[in-house]
mmCIF file of C-alpha atoms in Angstrom:
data_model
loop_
_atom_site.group_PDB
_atom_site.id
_atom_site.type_symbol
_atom_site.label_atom_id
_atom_site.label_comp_id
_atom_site.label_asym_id
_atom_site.label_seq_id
_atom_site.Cartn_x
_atom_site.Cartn_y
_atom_site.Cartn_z
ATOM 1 C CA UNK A 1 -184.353 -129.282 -75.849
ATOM 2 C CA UNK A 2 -184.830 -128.643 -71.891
ATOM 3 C CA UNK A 3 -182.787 -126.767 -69.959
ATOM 4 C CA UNK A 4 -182.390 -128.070 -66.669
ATOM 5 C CA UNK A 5 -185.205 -127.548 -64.087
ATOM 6 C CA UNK A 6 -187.514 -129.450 -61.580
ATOM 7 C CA UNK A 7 -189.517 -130.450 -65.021
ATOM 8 C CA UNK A 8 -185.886 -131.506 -66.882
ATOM 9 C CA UNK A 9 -183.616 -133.520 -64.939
ATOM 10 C CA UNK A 10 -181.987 -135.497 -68.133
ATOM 11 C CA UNK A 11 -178.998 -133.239 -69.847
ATOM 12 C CA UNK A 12 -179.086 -133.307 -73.349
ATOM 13 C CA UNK A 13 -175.809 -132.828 -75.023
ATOM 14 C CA UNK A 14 -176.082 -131.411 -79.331
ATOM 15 C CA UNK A 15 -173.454 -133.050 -80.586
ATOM 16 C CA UNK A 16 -174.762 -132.456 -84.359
ATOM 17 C CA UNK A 17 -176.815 -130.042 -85.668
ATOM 18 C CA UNK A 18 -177.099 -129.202 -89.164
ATOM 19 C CA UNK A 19 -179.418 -127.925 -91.986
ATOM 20 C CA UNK A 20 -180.608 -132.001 -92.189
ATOM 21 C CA UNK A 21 -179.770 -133.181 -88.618
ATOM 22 C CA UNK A 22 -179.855 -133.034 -85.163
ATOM 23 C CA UNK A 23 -178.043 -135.378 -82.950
ATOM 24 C CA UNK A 24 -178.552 -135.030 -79.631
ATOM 25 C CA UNK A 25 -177.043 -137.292 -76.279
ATOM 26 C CA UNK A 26 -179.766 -137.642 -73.641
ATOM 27 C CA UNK A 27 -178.715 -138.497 -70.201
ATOM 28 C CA UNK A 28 -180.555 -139.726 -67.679
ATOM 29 C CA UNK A 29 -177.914 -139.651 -64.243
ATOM 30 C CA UNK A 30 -180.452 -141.529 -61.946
ATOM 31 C CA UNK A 31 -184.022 -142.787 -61.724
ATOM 32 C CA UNK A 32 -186.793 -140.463 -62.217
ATOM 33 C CA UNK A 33 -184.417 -138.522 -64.220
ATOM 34 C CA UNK A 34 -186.818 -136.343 -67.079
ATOM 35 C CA UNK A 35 -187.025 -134.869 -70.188
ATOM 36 C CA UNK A 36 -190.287 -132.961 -69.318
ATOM 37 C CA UNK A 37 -192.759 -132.899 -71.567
ATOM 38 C CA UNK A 38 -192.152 -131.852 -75.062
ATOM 39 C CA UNK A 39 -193.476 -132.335 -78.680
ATOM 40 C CA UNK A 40 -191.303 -133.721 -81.671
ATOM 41 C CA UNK A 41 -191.322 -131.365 -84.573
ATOM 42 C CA UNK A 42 -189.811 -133.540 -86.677
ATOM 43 C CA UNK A 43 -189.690 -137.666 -87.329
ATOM 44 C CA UNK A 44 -186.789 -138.852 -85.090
ATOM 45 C CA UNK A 45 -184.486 -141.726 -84.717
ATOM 46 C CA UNK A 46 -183.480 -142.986 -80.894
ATOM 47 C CA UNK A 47 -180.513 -145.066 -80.342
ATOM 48 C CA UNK A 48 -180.329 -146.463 -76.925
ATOM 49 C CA UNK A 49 -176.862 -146.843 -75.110
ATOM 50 C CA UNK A 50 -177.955 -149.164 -72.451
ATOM 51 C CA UNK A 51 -180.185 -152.187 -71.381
ATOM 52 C CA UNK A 52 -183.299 -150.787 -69.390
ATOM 53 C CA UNK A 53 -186.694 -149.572 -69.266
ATOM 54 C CA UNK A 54 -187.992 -145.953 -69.826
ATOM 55 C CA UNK A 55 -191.450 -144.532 -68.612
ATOM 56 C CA UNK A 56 -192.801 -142.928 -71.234
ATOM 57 C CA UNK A 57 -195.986 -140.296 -70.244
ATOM 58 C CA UNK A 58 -198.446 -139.604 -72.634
ATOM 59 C CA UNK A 59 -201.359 -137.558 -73.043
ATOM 60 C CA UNK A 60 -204.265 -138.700 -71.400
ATOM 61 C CA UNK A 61 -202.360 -140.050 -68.312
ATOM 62 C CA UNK A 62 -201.471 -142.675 -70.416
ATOM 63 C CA UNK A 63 -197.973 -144.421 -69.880
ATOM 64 C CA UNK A 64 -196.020 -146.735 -71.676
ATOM 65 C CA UNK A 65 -192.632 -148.732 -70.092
ATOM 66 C CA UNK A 66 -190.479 -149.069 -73.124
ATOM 67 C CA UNK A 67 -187.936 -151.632 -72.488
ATOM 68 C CA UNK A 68 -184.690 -150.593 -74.673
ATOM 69 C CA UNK A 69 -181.465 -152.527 -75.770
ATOM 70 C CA UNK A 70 -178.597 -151.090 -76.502
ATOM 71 C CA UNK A 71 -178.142 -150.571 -80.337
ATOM 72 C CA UNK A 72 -181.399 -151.245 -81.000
ATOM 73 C CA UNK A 73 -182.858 -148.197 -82.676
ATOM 74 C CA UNK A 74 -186.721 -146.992 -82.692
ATOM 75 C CA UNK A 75 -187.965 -144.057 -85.126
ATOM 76 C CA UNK A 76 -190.628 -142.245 -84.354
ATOM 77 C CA UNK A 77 -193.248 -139.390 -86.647
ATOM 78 C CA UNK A 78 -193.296 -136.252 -86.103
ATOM 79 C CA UNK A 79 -195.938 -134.842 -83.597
ATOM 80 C CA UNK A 80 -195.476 -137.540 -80.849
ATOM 81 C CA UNK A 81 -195.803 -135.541 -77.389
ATOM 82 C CA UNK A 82 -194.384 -136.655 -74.308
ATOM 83 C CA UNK A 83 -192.067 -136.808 -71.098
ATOM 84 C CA UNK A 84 -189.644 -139.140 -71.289
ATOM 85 C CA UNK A 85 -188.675 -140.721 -67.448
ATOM 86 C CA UNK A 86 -185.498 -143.092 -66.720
ATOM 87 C CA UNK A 87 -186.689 -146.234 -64.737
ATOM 88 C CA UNK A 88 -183.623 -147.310 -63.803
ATOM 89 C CA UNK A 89 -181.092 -147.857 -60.697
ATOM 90 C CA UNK A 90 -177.935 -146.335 -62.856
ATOM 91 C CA UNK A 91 -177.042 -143.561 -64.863
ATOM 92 C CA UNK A 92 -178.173 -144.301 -68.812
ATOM 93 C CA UNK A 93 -178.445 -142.498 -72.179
ATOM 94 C CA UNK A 94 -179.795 -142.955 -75.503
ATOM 95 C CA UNK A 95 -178.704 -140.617 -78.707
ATOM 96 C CA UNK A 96 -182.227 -138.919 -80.399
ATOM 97 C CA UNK A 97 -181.489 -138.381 -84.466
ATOM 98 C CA UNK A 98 -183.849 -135.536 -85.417
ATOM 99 C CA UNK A 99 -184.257 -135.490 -89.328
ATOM 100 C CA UNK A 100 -184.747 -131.694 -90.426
ATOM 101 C CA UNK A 101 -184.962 -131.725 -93.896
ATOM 102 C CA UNK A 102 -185.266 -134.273 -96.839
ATOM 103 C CA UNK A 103 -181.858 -134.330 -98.977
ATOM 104 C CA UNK A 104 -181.604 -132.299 -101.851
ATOM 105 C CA UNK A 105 -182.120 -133.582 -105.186
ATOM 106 C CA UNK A 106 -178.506 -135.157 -106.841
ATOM 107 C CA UNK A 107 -179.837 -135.063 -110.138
#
């Protein structure tokens, strides 16, 4: 999670976190907005809550323009390293589902 800097414009708000998840709001307040770059530890879920496009930086200089819809979710493996960049004229946010742990056995 960033704390907000040049590097990490976008606010992330926790609004879970347990031993299995974390579920965090991202918001992006204007274009250009950032996550800064950053490397998922664990496989994650992202559930966008708006129609737009994202600019997603890679290593490499690569770059990607995701184009979400809301409700659509993506999931993602662990290891995927990145900075995440809003590409849009209004304020937008997605929720990120970060799954810690497998459940325990019920048997």
């Amino acid at each position: 999670m960033c704390t907000p800097t040049a590097d990490c414009t976008a606010i992330p708000t926790e609004q879970i976190s347990n031993d299995r998840v974390r579920v965090t709001e991202w918001r992006f307040p204007h274009k250009g907005a950032r996550t800064g770059w950053h490397r998922h530890d664990y496989d994650y879920v992202v559930v966008p809550m708006f129609d737009g496009v994202l600019r997603i930086e890679l290593p490499g200089d690569e770059v990607i323009l995701a184009e979400l819809k809301t409700g659509v979710p993506y999931w993602r493996e662990l290891g995927v390293e990145h900075d995440v960049i809003s590409d849009n004229d209004f304020d937008c946010a997605f929720i990120e589902v970060e799954l810690l742990d497998a459940p325990k056995s019920r048997g």
